[in-house]
Coordinates of C-alpha atoms and ligand atoms in Angstrom, one line a residue:
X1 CA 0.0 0.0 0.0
X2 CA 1.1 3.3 -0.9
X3 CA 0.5 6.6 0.8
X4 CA -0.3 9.6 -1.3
X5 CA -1.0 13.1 0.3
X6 CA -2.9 15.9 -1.8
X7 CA -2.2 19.2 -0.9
X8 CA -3.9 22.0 -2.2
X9 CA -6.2 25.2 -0.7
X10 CA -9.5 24.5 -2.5
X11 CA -11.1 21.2 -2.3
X12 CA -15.1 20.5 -3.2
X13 CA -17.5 20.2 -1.3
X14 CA -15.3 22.3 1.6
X15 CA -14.5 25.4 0.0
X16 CA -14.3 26.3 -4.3
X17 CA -13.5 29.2 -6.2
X18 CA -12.7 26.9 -9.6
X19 CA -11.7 24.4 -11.1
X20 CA -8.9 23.1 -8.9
X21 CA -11.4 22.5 -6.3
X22 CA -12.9 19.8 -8.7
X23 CA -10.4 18.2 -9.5
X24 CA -8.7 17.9 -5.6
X25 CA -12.4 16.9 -4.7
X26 CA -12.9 14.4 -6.5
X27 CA -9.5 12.5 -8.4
X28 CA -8.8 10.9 -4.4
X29 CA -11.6 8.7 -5.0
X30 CA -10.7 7.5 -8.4
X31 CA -6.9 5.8 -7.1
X32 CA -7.0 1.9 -6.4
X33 CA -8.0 1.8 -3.0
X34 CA -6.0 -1.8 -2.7
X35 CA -2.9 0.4 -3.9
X36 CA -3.2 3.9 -2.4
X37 CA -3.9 5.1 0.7
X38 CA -4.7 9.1 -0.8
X39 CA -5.8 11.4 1.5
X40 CA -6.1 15.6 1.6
X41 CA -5.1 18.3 2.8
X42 CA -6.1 21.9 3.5
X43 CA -6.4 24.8 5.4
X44 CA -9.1 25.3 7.6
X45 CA -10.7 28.4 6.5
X46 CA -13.0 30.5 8.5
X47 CA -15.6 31.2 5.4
X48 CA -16.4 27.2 5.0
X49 CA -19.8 26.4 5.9
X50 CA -20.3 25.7 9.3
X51 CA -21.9 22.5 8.2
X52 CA -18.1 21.3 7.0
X53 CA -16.4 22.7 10.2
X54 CA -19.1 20.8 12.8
X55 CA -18.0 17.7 10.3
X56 CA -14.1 18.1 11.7
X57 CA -12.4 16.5 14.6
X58 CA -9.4 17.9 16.6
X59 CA -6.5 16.1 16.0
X60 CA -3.6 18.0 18.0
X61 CA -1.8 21.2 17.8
X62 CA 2.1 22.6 18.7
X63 CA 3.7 25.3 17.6
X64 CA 5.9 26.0 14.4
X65 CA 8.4 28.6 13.5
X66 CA 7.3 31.0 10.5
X67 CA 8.3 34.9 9.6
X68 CA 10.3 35.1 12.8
X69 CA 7.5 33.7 15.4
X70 CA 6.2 30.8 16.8
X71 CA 2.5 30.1 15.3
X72 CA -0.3 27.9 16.4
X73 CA -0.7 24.9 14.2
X74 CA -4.2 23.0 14.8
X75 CA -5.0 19.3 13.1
X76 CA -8.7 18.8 12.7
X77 CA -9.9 16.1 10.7
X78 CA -12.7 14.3 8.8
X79 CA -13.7 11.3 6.5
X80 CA -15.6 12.2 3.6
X81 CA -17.3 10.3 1.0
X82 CA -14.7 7.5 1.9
X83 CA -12.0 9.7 1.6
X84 CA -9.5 11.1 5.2
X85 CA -9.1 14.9 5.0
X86 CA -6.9 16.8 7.3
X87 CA -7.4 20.8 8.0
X88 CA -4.6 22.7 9.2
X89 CA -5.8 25.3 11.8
X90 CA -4.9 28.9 12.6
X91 CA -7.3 31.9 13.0
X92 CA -4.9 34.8 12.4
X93 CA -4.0 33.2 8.8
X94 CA -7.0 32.1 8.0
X95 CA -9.5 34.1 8.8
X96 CA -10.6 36.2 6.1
X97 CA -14.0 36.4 3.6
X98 CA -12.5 34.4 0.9
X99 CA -9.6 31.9 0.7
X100 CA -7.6 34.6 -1.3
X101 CA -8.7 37.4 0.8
X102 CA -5.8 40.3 1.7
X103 CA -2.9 41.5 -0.8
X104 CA -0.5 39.5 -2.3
X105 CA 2.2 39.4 -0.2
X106 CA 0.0 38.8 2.8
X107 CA -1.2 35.5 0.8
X108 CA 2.1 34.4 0.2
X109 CA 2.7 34.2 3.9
X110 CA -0.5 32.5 4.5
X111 CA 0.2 30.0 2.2
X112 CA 4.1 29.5 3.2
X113 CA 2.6 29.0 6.8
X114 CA 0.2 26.2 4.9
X115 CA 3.0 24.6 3.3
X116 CA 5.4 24.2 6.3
X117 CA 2.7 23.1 8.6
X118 CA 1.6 20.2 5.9
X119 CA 5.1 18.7 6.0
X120 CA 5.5 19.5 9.9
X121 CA 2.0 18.1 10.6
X122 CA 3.4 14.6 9.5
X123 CA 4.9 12.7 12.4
X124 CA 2.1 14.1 14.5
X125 CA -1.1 12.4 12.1
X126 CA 1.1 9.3 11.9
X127 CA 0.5 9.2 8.2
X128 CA 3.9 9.4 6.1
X129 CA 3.3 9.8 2.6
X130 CA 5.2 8.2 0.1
X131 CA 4.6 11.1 -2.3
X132 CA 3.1 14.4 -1.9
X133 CA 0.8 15.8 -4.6
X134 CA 0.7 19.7 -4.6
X135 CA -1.3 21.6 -6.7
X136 CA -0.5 25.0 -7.7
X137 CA 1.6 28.3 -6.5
X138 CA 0.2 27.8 -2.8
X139 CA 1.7 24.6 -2.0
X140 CA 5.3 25.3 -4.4
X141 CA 7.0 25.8 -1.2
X142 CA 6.5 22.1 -0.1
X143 CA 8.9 20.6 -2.8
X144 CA 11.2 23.7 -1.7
X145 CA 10.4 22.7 2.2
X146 CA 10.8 18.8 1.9
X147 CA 14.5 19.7 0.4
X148 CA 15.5 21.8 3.2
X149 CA 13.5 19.2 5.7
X150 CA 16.0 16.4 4.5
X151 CA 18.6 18.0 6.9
X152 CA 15.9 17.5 10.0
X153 CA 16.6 13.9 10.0
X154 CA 15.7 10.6 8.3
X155 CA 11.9 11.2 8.4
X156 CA 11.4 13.3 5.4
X157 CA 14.0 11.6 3.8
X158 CA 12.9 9.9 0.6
X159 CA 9.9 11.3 0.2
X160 CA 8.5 12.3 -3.4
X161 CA 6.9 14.9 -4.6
X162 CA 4.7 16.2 -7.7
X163 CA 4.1 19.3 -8.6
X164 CA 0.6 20.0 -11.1
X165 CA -0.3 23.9 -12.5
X166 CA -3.2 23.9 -12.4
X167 CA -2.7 27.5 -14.1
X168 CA 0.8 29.0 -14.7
X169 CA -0.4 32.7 -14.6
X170 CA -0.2 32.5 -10.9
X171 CA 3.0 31.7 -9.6
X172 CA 3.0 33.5 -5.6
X173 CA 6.2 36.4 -6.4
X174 CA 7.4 38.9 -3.8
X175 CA 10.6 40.0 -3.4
X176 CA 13.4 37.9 -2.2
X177 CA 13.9 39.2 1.1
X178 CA 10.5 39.4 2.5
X179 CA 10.3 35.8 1.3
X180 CA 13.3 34.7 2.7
X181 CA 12.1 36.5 6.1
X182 CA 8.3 34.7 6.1
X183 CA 9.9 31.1 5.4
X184 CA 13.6 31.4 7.2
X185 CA 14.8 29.3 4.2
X186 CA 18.2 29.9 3.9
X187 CA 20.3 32.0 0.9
X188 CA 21.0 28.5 -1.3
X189 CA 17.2 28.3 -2.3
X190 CA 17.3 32.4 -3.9
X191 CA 19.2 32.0 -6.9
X192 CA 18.0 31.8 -10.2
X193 CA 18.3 28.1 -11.0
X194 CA 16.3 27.5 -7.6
X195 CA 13.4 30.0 -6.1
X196 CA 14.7 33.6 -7.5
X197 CA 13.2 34.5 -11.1
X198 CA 13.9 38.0 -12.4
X199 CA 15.4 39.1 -9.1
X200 CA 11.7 38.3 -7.4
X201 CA 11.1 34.9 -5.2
X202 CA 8.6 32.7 -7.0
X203 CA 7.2 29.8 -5.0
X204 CA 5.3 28.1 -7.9
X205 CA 9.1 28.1 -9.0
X206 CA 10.3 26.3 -6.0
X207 CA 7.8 23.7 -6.8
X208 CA 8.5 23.3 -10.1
X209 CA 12.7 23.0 -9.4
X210 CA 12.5 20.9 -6.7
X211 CA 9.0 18.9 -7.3
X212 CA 10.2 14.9 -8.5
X213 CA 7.7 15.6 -11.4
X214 CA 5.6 18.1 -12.8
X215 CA 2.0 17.7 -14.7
X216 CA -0.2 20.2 -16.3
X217 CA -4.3 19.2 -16.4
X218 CA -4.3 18.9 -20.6
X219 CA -1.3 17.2 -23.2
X220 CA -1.9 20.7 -25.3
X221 CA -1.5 23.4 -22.2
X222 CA 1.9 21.0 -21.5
X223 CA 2.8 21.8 -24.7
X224 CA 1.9 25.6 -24.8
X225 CA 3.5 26.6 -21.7
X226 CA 6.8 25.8 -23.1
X227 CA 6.2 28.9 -25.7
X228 CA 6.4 32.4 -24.7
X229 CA 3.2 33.3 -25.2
X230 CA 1.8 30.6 -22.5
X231 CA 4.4 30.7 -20.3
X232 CA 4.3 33.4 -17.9
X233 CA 7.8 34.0 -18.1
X234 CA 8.6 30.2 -17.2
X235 CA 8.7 29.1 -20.3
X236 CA 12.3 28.3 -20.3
X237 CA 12.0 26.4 -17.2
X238 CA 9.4 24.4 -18.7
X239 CA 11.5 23.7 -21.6
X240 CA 14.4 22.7 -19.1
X241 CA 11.7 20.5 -17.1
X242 CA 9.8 18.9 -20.3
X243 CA 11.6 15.4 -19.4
X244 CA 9.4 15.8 -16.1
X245 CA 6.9 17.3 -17.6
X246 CA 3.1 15.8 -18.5
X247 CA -0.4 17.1 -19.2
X248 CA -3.0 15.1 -18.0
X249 CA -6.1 16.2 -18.9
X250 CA -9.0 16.9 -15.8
X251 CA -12.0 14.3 -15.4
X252 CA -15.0 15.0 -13.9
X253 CA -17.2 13.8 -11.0
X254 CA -19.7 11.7 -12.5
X255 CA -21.4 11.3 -9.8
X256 CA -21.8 14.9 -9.1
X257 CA -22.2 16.0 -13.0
X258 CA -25.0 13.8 -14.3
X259 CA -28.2 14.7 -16.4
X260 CA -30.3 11.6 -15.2
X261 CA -29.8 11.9 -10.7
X262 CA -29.2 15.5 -10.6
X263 CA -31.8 17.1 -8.0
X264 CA -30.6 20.4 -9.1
X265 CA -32.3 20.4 -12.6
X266 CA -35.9 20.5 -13.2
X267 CA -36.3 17.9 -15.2
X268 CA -33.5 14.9 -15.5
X269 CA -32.7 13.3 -19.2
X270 CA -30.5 11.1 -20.8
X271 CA -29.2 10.6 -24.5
X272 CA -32.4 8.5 -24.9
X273 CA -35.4 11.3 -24.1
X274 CA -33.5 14.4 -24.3
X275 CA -35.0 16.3 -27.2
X276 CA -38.2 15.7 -24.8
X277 CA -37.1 16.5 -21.4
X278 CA -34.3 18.7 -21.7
X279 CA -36.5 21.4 -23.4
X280 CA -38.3 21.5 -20.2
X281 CA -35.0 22.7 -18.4
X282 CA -35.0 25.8 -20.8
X283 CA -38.4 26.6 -20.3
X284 CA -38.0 27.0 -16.7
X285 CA -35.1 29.0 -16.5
X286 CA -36.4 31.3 -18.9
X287 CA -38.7 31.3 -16.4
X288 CA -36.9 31.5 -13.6
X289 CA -34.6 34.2 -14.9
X290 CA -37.0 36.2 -16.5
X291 CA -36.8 35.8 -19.9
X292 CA -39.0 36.0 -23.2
X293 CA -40.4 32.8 -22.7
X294 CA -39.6 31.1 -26.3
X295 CA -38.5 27.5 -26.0
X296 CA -37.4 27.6 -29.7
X297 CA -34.6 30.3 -29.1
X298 CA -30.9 29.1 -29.1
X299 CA -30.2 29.8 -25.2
X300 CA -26.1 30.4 -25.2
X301 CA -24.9 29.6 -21.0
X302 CA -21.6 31.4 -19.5
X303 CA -20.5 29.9 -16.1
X304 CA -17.4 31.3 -15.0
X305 CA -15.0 33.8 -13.1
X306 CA -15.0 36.5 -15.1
X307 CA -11.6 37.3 -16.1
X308 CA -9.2 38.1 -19.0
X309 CA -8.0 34.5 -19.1
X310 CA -11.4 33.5 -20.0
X311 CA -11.9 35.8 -23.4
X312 CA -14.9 38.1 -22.0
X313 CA -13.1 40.9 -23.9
X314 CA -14.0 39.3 -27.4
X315 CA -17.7 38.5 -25.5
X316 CA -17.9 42.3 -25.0
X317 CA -16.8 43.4 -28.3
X318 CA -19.0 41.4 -30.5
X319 CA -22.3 41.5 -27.9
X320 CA -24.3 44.3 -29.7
X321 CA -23.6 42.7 -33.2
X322 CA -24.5 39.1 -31.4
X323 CA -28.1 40.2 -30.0
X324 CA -29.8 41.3 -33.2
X325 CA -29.7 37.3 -33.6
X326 CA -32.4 34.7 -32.2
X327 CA -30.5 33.8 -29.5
X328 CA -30.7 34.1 -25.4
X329 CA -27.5 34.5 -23.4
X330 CA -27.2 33.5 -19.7
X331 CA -24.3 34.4 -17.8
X332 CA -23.6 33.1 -14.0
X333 CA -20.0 34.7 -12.6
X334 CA -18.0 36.9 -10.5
X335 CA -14.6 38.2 -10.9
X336 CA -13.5 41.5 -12.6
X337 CA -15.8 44.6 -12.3
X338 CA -15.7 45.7 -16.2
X339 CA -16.9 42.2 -17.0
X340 CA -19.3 42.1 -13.9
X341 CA -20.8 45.3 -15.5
X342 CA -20.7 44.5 -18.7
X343 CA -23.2 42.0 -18.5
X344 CA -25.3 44.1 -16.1
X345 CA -25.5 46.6 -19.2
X346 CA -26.6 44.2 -21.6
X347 CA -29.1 42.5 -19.5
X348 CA -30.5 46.0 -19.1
X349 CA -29.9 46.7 -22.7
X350 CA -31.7 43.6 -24.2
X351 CA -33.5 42.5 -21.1
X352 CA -35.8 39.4 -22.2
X353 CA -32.8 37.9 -23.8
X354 CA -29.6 38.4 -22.0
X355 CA -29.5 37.2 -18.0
X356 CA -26.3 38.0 -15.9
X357 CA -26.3 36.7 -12.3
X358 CA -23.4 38.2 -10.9
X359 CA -23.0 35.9 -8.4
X360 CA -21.5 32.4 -7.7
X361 CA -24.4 29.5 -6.9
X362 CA -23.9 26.0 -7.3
X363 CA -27.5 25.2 -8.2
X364 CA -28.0 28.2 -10.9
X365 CA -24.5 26.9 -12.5
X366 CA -25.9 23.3 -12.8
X367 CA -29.2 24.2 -14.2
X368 CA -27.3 26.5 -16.8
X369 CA -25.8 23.6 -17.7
X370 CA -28.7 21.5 -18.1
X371 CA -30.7 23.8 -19.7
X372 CA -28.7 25.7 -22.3
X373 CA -28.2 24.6 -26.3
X374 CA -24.9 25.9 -26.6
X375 CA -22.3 26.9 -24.0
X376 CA -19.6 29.9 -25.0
X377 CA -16.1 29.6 -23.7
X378 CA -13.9 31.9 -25.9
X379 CA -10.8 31.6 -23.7
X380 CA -7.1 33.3 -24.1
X381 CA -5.7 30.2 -22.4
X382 CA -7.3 27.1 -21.0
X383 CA -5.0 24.8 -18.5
X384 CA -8.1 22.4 -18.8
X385 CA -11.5 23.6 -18.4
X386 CA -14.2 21.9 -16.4
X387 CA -17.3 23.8 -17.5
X388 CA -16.8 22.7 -21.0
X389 CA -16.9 19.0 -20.2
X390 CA -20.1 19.6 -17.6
X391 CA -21.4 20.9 -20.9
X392 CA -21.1 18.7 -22.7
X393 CA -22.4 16.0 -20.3
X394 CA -25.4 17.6 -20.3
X395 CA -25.8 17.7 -24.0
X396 CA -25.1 21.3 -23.9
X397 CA -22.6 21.7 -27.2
X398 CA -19.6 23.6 -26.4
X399 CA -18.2 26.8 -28.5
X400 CA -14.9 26.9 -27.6
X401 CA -11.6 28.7 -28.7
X402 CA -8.5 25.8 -29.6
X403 CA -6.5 26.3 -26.3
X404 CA -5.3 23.9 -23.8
X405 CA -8.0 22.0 -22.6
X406 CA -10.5 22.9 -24.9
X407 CA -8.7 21.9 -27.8
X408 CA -8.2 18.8 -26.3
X409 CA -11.8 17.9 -25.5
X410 CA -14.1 19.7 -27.5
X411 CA -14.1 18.2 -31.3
X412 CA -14.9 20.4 -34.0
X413 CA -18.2 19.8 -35.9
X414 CA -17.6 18.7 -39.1
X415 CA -20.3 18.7 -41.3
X416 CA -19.5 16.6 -44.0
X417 CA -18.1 13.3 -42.0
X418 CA -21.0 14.2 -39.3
X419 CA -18.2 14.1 -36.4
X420 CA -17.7 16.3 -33.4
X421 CA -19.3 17.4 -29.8
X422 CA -19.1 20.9 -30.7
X423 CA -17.6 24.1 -32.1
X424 CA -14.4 25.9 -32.1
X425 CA -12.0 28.7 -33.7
X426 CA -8.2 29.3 -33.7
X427 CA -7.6 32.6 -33.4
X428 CA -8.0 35.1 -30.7
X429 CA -10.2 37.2 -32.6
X430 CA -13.7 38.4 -31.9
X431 CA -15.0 37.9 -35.5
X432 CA -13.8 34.3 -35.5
X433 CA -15.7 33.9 -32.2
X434 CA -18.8 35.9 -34.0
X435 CA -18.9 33.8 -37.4
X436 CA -18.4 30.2 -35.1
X437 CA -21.3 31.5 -33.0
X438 CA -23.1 31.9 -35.7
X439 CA -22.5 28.6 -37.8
X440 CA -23.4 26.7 -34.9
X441 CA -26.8 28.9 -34.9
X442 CA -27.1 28.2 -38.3
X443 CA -26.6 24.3 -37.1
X444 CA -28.7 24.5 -34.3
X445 CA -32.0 26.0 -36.8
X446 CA -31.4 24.8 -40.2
X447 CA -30.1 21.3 -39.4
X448 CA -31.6 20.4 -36.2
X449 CA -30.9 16.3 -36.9
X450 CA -27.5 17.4 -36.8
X451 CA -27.4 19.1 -33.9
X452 CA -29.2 16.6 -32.1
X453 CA -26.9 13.8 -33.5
X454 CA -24.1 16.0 -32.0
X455 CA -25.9 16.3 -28.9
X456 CA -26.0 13.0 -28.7
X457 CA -22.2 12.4 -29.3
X458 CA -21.5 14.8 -26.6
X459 CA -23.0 13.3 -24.1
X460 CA -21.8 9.3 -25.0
X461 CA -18.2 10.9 -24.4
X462 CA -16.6 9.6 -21.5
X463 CA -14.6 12.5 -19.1
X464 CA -14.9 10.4 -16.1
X465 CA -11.7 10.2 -14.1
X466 CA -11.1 6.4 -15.0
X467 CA -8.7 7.0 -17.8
X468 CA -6.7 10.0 -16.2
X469 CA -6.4 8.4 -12.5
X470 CA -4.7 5.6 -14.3
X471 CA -2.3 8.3 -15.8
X472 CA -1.9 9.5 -12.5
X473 CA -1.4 6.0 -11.1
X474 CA 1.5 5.1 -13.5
X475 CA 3.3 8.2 -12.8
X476 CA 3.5 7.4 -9.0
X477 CA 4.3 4.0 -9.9
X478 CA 7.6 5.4 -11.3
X479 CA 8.4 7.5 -8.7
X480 CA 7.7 5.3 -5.8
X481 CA 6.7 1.8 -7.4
X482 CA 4.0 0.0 -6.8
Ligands
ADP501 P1 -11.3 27.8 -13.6 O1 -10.8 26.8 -12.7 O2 -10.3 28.5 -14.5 O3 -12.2 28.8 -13.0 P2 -12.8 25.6 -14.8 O4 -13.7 25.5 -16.0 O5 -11.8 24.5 -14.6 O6 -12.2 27.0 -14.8 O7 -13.7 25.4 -13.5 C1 -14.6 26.4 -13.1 C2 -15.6 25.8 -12.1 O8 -16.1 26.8 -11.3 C3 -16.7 25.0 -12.7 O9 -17.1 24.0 -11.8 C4 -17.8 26.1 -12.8 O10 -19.1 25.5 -12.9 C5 -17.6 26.8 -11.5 N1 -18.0 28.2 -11.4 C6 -17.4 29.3 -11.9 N2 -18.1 30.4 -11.6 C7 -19.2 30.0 -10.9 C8 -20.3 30.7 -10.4 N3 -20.4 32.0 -10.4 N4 -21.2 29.9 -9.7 C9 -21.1 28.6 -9.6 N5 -20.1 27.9 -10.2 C10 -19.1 28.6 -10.8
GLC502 C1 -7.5 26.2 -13.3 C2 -7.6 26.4 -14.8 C3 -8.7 25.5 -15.5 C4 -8.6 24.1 -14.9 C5 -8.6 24.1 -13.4 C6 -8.6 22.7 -12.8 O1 -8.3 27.0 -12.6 O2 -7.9 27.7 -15.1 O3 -8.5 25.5 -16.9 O4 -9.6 23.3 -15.4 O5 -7.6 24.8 -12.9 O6 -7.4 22.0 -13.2

């Protein structure tokens, strides 16, 4: 039996703000539970819902060395859904609204404190990991940690470690000195080759130096983020790393994600019944949402933060030209005010045909997905995506720029061989978006057999993590055996 630790600070059901929760939520349960021993953990924010935090048990606490004092360090635990999670606890650090509350630099000590107390909390759960699996910027420092830890003694000896981006535009930089004062690691780790990058610390650096291996969540985003126009100014570490370096694309939680159980949706459906019953989903959330009431309109779905990574500038730019067609747009997300605002306008603008709900809700986001045609996702980059398979699950065709993850799971229509679970473009360019919108609207009311027969391809493909947890599996196996 192996032991595998996740660490990462997002993890469904506990707390979310995107994908990564998803994925850290639900991959544990996919591993060979004769083989692996996986288990989680996170911090304990104060924003989770008391129902999670009445769930936890207290383990232990003791005291740990970080930015010059000695901190509190609380172990609470739980068993969820057959899976052991562990919560690091500490009220000054993680207090605020929002797990990424507070200015940068005051998140990169939070998160140095997170990383420090996961490999320090260790001898105290009784749970050594063979490997440690850290996900993104805010658990870099573990790799960098588990180096400098080696010196401590034989107990951290020997143990592996992987690092996956999740997304490579955050990387956790502040200068070197105030880094080097929050985590008292020593002058060896803040040189270029190790933590320093462009005379800055970089903690998703650290992790990607000293991690055993490092994934990325599609085969395309490993491949862009060795150019420099993916690559955030790591690029050439990438390229120095690409021995290490794998994409494995994201699964989803079937379980979670499915037309036929899901008590969120009006009505459930399956490939079999749903030109009948998944009509029925529209009608009520044009309903709901106060919309003209037309269940013949092409209803276009947005679920999302709303940021620049996600291509709302070409959404803005062709929006006027895009309602003078039969279609209905729906938008559920948060994130940068000119987006948030932008879709306020147009609501107002075109109200009857345009929704925004500026606002994050599990149950709105999975009856979007139920109940929408088409579902627009025009992004700049795309490490994976999530929403797009969701979509396409519940027969809700993607449009979809050729990035990453997208291009990866979303094939093209093609008209001719009658192949494909959707529509995409190749370039950055808001007419491209406009014309693909448009072609599959052209689909979608001159050649409804098509569409349907599309529909039905999308949701007969298989994103379920079966496939990718094996990936996963075979790259522990050659780190740690099996
Ligand atoms: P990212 O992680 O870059 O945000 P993904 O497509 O991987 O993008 O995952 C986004 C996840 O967050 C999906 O599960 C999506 O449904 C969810 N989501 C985004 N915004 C909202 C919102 N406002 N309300 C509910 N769920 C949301
Ligand atoms: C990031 C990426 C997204 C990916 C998610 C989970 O948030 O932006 O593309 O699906 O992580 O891996």
């Amino acid at each position: 039996m192996k032991n595998i630790l996740f660490a990462s600070s997002e993890c469904v059901p506990f707390i979310k703000t995107g994908g990564l929760a998803d994925v850290v939520g639900s991959l544990p349960k996919y591993f060979d539970k004769d083989k692996y021993d996986v288990r989680v953990v996170l911090p304990k924010y104060n924003c989770m819902f008391q129902k999670w935090k009445d769930m936890m048990e207290y383990v232990d606490h003791f005291y740990m060395e970080l930015a010059g004092e000695d901190r509190y360090v609380g172990i609470m635990t739980c068993e969820y859904e057959g899976i052991r999670f562990y919560f690091i606890d500490n009220e000054y650090y993680f207090n605020g609204f929002a797990p990424y509350d507070g200015d940068p630099k005051w998140n990169i000590e939070k998160f140095a404190f997170f990383s420090k107390a996961v490999l320090s909390i260790l001898p105290v759960i009784g749970f050594r990991p063979d490997l440690i699996h850290c996900h993104d910027w805010q658990t870099g420092l573990i790799p960098v940690y588990l180096d400098n830890f080696r010196y401590l003694g034989e107990y951290y000896r020997g143990i592996k470690s992987i690092m996956t981006i999740h997304n490579l535009k955050f990387q956790g930089v502040w200068d070197r000195e105030t880094v080097q004062a929050i985590t008292g690691l020593p002058d060896y780790y803040f040189v270029p080759d190790k933590m320093e990058a462009y005379k800055d610390a970089n903690l998703l650096k650290g992790g990607i130096v000293y991690a055993d291996k490092v994934t990325t969540v599609s085969q395309t985003y490993a491949e862009e983020i060795k150019t420099p126009f993916y690559g955030e100014a790591l690029d050439g570490l990438m390229n120095a790393r690409s021995n290490d370096l794998c994409g494995i694309v994201n699964g989803l939680d079937y379980d979670d994600y499915n037309p036929e159980k899901d008590s969120r949706i009006v009505k459930n459906f399956n490939v079999g019944d749903f030109r009948k019953l998944k009509p029925m989903n529209k009608a009520a959330l044009q309903e709901e949402l106060g919309l003209d009431r037309d269940p013949k309109a092409m209803m276009i779905g947005m679920v999302s933060r709303l940021t620049d990574q996600k291509g709302f500038d070409l959404v803005d730019y062709m929006m006027d030209e895009l309602c003078q067609d039969a279609v209905q747009i729906v938008v559920l997300g948060t994130g940068e005010a000119k987006y948030e605002n932008m879709f306020r306008h147009f609501a107002w603008k075109y109200s009857g045909k345009v929704s925004a709900n500026i606002f994050y809700s599990e149950d709105l986001s999975h009856k979007i997905y139920a109940s929408c045609d088409a579902f627009l996702m025009p992004s700049l980059f795309e490490p994976c995506g999530l929403s797009q398979l969701m979509s396409l699950r519940y027969g809700t065709l993607p449009i979809v720029r050729e990035t990453g993850g997208l291009k990866d799971t979303v094939q093209p229509y093609n008209e001719y061989e009658k192949t494909g679970t959707g529509f995409s473009f190749a370039n950055y360019n808001a007419h491209e978006m406009l014309n693909t919108v448009r072609y599959a609207e052209h689909i979608y009311y001159d050649r409804k057999r098509d569409w349907n027969k599309m529909v039905e391809r999308a949701m007969e493909e298989d994103f379920s993590w079966g496939n990718s947890a094996i990936q996963y599996q075979n790259l522990y196996a050659s780190l740690i055996g099996e």
